[in-house]
XYZ file of N, CA and C in Angstrom:
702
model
N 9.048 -16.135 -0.488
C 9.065 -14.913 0.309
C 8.316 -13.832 -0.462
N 7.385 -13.290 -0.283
C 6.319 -12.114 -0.428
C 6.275 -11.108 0.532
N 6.324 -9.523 -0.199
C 6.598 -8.824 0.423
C 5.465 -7.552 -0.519
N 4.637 -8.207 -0.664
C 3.488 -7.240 -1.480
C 2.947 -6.389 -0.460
N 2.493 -6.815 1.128
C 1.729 -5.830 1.933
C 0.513 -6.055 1.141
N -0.275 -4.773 1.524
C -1.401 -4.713 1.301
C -2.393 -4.001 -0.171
N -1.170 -4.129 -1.132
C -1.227 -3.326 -2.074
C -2.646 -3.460 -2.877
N -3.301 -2.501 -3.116
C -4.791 -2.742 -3.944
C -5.550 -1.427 -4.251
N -6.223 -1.928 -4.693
C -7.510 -0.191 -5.254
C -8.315 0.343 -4.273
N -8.453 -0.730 -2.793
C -9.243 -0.015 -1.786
C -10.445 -0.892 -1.664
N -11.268 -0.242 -0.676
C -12.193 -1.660 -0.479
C -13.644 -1.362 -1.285
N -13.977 -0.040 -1.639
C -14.721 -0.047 -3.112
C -14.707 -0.294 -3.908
N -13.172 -0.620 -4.579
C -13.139 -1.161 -5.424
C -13.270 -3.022 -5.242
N -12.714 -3.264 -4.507
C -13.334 -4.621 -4.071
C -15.401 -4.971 -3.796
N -15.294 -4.251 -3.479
C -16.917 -4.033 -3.284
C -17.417 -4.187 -4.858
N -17.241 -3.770 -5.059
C -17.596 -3.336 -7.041
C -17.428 -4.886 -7.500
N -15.972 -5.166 -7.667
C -15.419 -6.400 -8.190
C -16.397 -7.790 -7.563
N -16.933 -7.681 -6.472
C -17.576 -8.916 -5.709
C -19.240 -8.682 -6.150
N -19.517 -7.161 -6.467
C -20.791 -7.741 -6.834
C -21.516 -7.868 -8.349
N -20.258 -7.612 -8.959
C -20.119 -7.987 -10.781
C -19.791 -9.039 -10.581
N -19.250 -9.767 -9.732
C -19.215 -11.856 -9.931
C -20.708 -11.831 -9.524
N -22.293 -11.971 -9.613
C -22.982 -12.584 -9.085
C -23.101 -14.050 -8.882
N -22.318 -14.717 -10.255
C -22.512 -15.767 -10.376
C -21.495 -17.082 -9.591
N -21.841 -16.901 -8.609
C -20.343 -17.501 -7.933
C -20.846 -19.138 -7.318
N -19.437 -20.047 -6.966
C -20.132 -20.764 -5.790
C -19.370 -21.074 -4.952
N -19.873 -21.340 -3.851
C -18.632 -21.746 -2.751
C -18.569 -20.893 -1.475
N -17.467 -20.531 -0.958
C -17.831 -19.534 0.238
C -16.954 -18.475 -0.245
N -17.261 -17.090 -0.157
C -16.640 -16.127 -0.024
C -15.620 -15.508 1.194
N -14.473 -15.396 1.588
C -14.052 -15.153 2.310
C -13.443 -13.499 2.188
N -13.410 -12.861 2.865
C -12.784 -11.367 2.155
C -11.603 -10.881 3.606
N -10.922 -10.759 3.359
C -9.669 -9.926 4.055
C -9.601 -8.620 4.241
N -9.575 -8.594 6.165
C -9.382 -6.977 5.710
C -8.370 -6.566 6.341
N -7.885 -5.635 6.575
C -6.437 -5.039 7.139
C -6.919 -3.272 7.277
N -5.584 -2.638 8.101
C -5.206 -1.559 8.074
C -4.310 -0.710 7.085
N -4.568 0.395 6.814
C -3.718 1.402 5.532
C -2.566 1.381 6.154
N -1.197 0.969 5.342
C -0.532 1.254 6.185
C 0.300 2.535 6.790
N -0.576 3.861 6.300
C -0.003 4.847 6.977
C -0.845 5.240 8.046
N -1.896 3.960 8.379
C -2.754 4.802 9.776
C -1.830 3.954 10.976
N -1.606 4.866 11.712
C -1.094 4.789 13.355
C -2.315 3.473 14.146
N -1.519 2.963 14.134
C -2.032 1.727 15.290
C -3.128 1.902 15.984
N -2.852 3.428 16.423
C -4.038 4.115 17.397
C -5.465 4.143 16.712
N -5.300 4.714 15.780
C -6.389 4.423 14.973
C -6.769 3.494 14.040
N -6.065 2.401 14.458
C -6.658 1.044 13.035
C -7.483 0.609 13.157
N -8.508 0.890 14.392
C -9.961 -0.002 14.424
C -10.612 1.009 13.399
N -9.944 1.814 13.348
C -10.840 2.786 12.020
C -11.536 2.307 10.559
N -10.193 2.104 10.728
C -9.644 0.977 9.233
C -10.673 -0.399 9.029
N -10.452 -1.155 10.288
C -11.195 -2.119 9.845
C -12.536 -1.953 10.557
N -13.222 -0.800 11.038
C -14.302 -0.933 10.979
C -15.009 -0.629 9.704
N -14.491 0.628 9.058
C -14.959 1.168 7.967
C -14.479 -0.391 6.723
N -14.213 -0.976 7.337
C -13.722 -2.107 6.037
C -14.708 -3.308 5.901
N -15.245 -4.039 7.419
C -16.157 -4.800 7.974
C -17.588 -4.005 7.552
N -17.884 -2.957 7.771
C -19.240 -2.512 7.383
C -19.035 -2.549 5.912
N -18.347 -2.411 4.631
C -18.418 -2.544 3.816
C -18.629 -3.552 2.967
N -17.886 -4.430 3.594
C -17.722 -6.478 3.098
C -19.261 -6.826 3.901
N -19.687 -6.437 4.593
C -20.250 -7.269 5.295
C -21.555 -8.215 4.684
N -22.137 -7.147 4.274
C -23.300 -7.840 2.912
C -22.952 -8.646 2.325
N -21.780 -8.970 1.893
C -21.190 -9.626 0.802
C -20.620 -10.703 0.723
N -19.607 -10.804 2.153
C -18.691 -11.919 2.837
C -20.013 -12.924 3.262
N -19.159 -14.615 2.583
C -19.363 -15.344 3.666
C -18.857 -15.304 5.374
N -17.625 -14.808 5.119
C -16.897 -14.790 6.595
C -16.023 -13.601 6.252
N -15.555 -13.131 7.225
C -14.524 -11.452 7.341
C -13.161 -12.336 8.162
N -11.884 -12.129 7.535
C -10.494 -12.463 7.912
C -10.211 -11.282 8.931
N -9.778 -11.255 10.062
C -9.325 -9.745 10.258
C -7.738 -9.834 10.415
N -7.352 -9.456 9.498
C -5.242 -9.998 9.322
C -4.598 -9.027 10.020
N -4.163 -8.983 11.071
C -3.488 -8.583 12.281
C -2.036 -9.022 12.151
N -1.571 -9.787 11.446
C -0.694 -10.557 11.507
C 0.263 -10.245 9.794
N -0.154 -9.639 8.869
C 1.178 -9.382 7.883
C 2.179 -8.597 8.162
N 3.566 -9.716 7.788
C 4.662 -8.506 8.164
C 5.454 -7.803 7.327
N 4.262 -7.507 6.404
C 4.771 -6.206 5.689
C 4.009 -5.402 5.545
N 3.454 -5.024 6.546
C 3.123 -3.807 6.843
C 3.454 -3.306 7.929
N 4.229 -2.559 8.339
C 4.762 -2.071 9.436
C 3.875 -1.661 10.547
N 4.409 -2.696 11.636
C 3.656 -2.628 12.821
C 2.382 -2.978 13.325
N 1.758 -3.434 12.407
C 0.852 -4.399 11.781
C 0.616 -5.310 13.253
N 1.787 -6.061 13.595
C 1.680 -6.602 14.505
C 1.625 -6.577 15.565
N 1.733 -5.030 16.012
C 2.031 -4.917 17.269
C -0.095 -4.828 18.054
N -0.734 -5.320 17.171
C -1.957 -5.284 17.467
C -2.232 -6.622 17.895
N -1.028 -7.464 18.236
C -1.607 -8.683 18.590
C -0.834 -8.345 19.799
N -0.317 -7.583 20.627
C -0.480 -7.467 21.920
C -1.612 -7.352 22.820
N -1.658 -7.837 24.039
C -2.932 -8.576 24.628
C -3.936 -7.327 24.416
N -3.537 -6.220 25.065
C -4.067 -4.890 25.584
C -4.713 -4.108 24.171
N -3.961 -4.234 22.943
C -4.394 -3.952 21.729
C -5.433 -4.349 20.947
N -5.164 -6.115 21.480
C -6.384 -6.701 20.335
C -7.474 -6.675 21.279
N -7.399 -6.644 22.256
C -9.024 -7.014 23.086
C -9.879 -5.377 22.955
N -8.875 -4.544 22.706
C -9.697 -3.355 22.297
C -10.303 -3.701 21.075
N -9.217 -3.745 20.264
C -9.842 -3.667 18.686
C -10.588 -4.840 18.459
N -10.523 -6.494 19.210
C -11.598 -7.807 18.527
C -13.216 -6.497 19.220
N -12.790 -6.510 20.695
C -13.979 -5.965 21.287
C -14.423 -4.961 20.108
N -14.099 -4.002 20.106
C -14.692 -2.921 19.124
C -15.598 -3.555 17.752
N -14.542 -4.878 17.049
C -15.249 -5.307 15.782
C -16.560 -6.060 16.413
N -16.450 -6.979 17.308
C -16.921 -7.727 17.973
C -18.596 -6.986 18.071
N -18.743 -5.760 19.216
C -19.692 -4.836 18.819
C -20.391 -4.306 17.474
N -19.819 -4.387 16.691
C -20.081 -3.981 15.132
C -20.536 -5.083 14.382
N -20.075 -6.089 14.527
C -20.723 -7.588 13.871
C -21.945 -7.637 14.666
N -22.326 -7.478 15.614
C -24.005 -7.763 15.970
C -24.378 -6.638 15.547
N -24.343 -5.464 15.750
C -25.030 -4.354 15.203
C -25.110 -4.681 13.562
N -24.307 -4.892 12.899
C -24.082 -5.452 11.148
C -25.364 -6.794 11.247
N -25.270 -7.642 12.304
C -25.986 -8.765 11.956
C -27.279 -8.328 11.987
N -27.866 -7.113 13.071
C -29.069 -6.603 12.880
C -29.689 -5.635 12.070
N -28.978 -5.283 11.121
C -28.882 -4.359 9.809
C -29.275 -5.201 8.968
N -28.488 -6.139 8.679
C -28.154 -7.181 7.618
C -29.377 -8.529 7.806
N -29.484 -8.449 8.651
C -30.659 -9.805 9.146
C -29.658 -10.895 9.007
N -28.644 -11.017 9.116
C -27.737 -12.090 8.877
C -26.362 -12.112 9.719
N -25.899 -13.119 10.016
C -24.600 -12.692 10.855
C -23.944 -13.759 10.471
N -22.510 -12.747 10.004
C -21.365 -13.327 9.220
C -20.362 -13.453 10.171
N -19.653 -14.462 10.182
C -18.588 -14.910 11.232
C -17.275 -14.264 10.710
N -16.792 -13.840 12.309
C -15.826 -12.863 11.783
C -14.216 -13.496 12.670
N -13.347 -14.028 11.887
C -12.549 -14.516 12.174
C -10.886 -13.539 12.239
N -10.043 -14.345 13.286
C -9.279 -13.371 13.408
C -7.570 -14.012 13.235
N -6.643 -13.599 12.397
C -5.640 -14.081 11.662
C -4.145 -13.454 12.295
N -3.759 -14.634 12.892
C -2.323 -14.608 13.641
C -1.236 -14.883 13.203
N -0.271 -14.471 13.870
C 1.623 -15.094 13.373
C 1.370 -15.844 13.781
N 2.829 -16.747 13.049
C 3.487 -17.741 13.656
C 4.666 -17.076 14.541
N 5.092 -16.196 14.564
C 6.239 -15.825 15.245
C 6.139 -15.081 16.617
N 4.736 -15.832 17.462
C 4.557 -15.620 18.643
C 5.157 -16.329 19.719
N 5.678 -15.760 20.324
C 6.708 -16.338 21.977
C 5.177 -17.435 22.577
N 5.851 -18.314 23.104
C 4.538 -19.069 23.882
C 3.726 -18.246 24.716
N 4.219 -17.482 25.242
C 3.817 -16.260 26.437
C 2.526 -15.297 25.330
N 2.719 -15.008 24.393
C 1.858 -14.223 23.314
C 0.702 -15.280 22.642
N 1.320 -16.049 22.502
C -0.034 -17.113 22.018
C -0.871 -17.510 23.161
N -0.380 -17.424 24.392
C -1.466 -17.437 25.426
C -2.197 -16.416 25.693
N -1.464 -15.283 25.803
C -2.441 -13.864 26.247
C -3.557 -13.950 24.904
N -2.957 -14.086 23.524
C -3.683 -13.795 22.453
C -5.049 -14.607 22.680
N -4.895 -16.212 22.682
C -5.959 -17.173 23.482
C -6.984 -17.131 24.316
N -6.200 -16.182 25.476
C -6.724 -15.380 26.321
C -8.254 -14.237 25.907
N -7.615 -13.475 25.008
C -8.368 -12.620 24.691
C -9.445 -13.090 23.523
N -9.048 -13.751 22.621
C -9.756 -14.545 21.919
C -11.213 -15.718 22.306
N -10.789 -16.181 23.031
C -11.571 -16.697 23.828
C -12.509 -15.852 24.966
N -12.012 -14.633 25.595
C -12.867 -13.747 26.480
C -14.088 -13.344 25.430
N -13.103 -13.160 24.338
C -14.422 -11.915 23.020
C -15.575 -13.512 22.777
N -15.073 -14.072 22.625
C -15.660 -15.543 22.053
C -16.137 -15.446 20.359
N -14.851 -15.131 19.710
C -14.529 -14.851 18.213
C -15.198 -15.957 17.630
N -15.670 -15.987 16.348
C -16.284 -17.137 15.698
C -14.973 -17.709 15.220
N -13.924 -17.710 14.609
C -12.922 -18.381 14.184
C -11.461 -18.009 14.533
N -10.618 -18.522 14.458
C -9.057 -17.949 14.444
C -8.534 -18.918 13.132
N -7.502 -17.908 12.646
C -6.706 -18.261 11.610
C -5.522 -18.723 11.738
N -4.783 -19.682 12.026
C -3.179 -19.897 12.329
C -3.008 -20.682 11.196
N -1.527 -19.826 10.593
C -0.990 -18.577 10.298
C -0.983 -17.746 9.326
N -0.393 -16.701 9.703
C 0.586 -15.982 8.300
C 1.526 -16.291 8.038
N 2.769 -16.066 6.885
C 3.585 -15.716 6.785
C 4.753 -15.836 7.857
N 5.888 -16.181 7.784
C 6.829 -16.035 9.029
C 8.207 -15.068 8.264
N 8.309 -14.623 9.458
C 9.799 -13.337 9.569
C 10.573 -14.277 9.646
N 10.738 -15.595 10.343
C 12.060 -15.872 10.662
C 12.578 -17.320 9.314
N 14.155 -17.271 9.008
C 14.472 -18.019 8.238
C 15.421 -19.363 9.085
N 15.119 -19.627 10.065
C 15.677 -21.014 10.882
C 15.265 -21.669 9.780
N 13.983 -22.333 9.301
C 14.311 -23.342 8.566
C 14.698 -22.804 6.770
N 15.482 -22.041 6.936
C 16.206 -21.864 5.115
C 17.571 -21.084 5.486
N 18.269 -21.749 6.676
C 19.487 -21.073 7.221
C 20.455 -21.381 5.434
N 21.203 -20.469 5.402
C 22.036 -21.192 4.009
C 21.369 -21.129 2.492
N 20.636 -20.593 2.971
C 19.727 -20.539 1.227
C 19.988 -19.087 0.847
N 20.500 -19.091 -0.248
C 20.390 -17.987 -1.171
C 19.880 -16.934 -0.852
N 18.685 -17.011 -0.795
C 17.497 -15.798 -0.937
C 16.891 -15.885 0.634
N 18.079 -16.078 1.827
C 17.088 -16.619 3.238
C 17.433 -14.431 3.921
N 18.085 -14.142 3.453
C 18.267 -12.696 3.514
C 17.199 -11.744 2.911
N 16.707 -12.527 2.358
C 15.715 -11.346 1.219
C 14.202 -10.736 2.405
N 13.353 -9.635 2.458
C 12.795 -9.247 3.182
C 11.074 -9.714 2.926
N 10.854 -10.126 3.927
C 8.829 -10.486 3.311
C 8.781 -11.724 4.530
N 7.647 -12.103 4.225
C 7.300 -13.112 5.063
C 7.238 -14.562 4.003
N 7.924 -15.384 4.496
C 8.367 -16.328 4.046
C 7.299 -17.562 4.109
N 6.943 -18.256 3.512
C 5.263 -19.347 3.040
C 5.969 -20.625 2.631
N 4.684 -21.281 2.110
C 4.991 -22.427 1.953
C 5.982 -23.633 2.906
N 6.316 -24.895 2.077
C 7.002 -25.793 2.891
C 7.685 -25.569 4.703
N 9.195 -24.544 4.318
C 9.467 -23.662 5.322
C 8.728 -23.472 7.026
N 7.411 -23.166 6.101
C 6.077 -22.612 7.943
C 5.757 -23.899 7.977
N 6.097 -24.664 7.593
C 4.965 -25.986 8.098
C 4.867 -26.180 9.245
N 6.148 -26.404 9.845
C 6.019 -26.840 11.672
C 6.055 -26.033 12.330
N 6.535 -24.775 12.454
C 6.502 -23.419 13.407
C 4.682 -22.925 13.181
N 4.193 -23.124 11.596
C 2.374 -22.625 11.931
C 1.674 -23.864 12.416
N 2.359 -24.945 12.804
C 1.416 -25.968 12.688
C 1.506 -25.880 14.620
N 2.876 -25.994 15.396
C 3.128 -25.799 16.741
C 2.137 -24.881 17.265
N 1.738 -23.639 16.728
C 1.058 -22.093 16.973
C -0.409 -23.258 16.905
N -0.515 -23.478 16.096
C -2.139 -24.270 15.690
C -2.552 -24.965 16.884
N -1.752 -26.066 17.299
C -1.430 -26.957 18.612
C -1.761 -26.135 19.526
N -1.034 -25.397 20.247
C -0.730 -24.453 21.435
C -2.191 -23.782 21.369
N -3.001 -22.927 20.062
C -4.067 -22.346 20.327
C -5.212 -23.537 20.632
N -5.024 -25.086 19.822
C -6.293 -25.828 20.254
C -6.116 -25.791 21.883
N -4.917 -25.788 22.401
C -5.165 -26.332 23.374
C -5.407 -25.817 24.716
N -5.745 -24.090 24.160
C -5.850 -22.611 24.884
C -7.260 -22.415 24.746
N -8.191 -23.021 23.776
C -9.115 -22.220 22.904
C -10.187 -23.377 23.530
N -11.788 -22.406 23.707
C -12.641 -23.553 23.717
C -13.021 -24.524 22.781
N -13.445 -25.607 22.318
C -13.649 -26.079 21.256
C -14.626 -25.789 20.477
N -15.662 -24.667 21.352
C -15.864 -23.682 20.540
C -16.148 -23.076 19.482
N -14.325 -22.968 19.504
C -14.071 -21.356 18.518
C -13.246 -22.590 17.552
N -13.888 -22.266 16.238
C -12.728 -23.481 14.861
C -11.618 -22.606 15.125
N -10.853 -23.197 14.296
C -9.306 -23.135 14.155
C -9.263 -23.287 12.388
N -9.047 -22.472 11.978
C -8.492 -22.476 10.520
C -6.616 -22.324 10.491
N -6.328 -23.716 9.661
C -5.117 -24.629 9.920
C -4.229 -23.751 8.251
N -3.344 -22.935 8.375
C -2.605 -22.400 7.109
C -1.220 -22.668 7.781
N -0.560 -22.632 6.169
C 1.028 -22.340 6.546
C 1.717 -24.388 5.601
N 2.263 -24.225 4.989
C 2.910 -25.178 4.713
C 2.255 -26.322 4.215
N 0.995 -26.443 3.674
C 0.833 -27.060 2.975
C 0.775 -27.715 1.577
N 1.541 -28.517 1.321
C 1.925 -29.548 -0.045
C 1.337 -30.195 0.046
N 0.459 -31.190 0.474
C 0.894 -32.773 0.345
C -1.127 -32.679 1.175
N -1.577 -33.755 0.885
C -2.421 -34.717 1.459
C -2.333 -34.724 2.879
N -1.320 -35.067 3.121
C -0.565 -35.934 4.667
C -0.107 -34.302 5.121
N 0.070 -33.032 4.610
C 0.177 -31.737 6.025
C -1.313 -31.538 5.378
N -2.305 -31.455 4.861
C -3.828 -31.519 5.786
C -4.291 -32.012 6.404
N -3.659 -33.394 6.569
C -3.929 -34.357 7.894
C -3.442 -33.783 8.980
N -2.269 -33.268 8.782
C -1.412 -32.924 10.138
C -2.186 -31.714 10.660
N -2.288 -30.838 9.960
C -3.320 -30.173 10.490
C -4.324 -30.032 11.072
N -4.775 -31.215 10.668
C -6.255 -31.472 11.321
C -5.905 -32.490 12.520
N -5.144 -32.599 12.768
C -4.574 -33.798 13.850
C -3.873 -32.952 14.841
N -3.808 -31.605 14.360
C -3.226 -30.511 15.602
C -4.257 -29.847 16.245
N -5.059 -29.830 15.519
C -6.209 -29.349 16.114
C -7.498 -28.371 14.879
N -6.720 -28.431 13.347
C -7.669 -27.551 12.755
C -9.120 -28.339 12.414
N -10.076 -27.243 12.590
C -11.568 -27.907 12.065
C -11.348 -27.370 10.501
N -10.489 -26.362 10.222
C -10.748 -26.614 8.540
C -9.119 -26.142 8.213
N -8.775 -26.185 6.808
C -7.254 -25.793 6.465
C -7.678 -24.986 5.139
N -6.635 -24.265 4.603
C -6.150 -23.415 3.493
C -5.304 -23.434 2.997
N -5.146 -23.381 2.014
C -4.051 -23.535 1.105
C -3.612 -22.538 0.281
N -2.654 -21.831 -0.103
C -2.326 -20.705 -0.653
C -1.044 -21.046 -1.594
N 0.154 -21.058 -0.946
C 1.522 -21.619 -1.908
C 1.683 -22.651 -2.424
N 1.238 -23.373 -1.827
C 0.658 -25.212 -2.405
C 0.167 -24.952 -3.703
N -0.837 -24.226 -4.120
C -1.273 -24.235 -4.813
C -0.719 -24.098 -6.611
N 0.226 -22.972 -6.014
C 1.223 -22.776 -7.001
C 2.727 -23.640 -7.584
N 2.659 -24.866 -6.365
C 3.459 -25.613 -6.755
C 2.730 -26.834 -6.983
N 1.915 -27.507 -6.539
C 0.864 -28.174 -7.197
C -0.109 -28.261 -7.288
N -0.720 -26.826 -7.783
C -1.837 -26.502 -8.820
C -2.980 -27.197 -8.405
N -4.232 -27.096 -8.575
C -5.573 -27.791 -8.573
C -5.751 -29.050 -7.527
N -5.020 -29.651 -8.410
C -5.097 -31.341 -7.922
C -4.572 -31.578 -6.290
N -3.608 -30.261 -5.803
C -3.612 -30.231 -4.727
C -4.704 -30.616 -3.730
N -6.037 -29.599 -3.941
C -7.036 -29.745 -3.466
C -8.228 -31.747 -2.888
N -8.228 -31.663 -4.415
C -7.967 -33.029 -4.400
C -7.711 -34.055 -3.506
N -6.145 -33.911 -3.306
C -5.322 -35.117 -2.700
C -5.648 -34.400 -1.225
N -5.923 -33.420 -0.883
C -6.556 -33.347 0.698
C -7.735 -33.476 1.191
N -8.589 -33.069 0.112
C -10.208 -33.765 1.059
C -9.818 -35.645 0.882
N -9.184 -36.016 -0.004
C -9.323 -37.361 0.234
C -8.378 -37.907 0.711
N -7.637 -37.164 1.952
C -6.676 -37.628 2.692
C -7.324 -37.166 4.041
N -8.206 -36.303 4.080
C -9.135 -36.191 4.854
C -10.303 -37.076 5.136
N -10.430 -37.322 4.372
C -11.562 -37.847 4.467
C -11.748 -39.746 4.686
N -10.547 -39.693 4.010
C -9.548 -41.326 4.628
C -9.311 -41.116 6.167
N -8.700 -40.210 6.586
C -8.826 -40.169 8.348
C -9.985 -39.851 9.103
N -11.014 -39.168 8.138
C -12.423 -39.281 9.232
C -12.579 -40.723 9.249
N -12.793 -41.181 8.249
C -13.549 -43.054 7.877
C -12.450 -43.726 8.477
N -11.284 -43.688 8.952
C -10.229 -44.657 9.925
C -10.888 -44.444 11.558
């Protein structure tokens, strides 16, 4: 359970930090979010001024709509909310791609703790904008699977093992809303070899790994492209 929010130096200072690595390899991904003392009303503020900044820089732009620790954070994944704000970024990534001579795919990052009714409207709108990626999931509010545990009271959004099947259901439900299209980036509960399979057997074209990592380290990585890659060759 993590309950950090969005804590950091700001997105200049990130800016700074990304272009003192020159020497990098791989894909860059960069995250952006809202302050959390700006009003909802104005959070396309936030992440516009955040997207024009990364944009040079990012392989791809996260747009995290979905942490729940930041208050209210979420209420931007109501239908009427996000089709303003994807639309708004949506406009700004081609204008960025014709600045930039380049166009960076700008992907957009959901709960798991959407009613079936919300993962459709969200689908809905996702698919109208025709987003280059979606992210399922974040983090989950709810403790059904750690009823009885110690620390199932404590406040943050809860990762690892836990989200496996509530982000993996959300994953399902969007392949099967979404054109094939738009990828699906597969998070939430992965350990093992066999939940990057599952993932990719729900519908993700790629997965992530975050808490896994910290419980088995490196080699994690590892044991999933070649558990992947055993089910492409089957």
């Amino acid at each position: 359970i993590n309950r950090l929010g969005f804590n950091n130096d700001g997105v200049d200072a990130l800016v700074r930090n990304v272009e003192r690595a020159r020497r990098r390899n791989g894909l860059l991904g960069i995250n952006i979010g809202k302050n959390k003392d700006t009003p909802n009303e104005s959070a396309e503020d936030d992440y516009l001024h955040c997207l024009r900044k990364v944009y040079g820089l990012a392989d791809y732009v996260t747009v995290n709509i979905s942490s729940p620790n930041t208050a209210g954070l979420r209420e931007l994944q109501e239908e009427q909310s996000l089709r303003r704000l994807v639309g708004t970024l949506r406009d700004a990534q081609e204008r960025l791609a014709s600045q930039h001579g380049k166009r960076v795919p700008v992907l957009v990052k959901i709960a798991p703790d959407l009613a079936d009714a919300d993962i459709d409207a969200v689908a809905r709108v996702l698919a109208d904008m025709d987003v280059d990626g979606v992210v399922a999931t974040n983090t989950t509010v709810s403790r059904t699977a750690v009823q009885g545990h110690r620390h199932a009271g404590e406040v943050g959004g809860l990762s690892g093992a836990p989200l496996m099947g509530q982000a993996t259901l959300v994953l399902r439900r969007l392949r099967a809303r979404l054109p094939e299209s738009i990828p699906l980036v597969g998070v939430g509960g992965i350990l093992s070899g066999a939940d990057a399979v599952a993932k990719m057997a729900a519908g993700a074209n790629l997965v992530q790994c975050y808490t896994g990592l910290v419980y088995r380290g490196p080699e994690l990585i590892t044991e999933c492209v070649d558990a992947m890659r055993r089910r492409k060759e089957s």
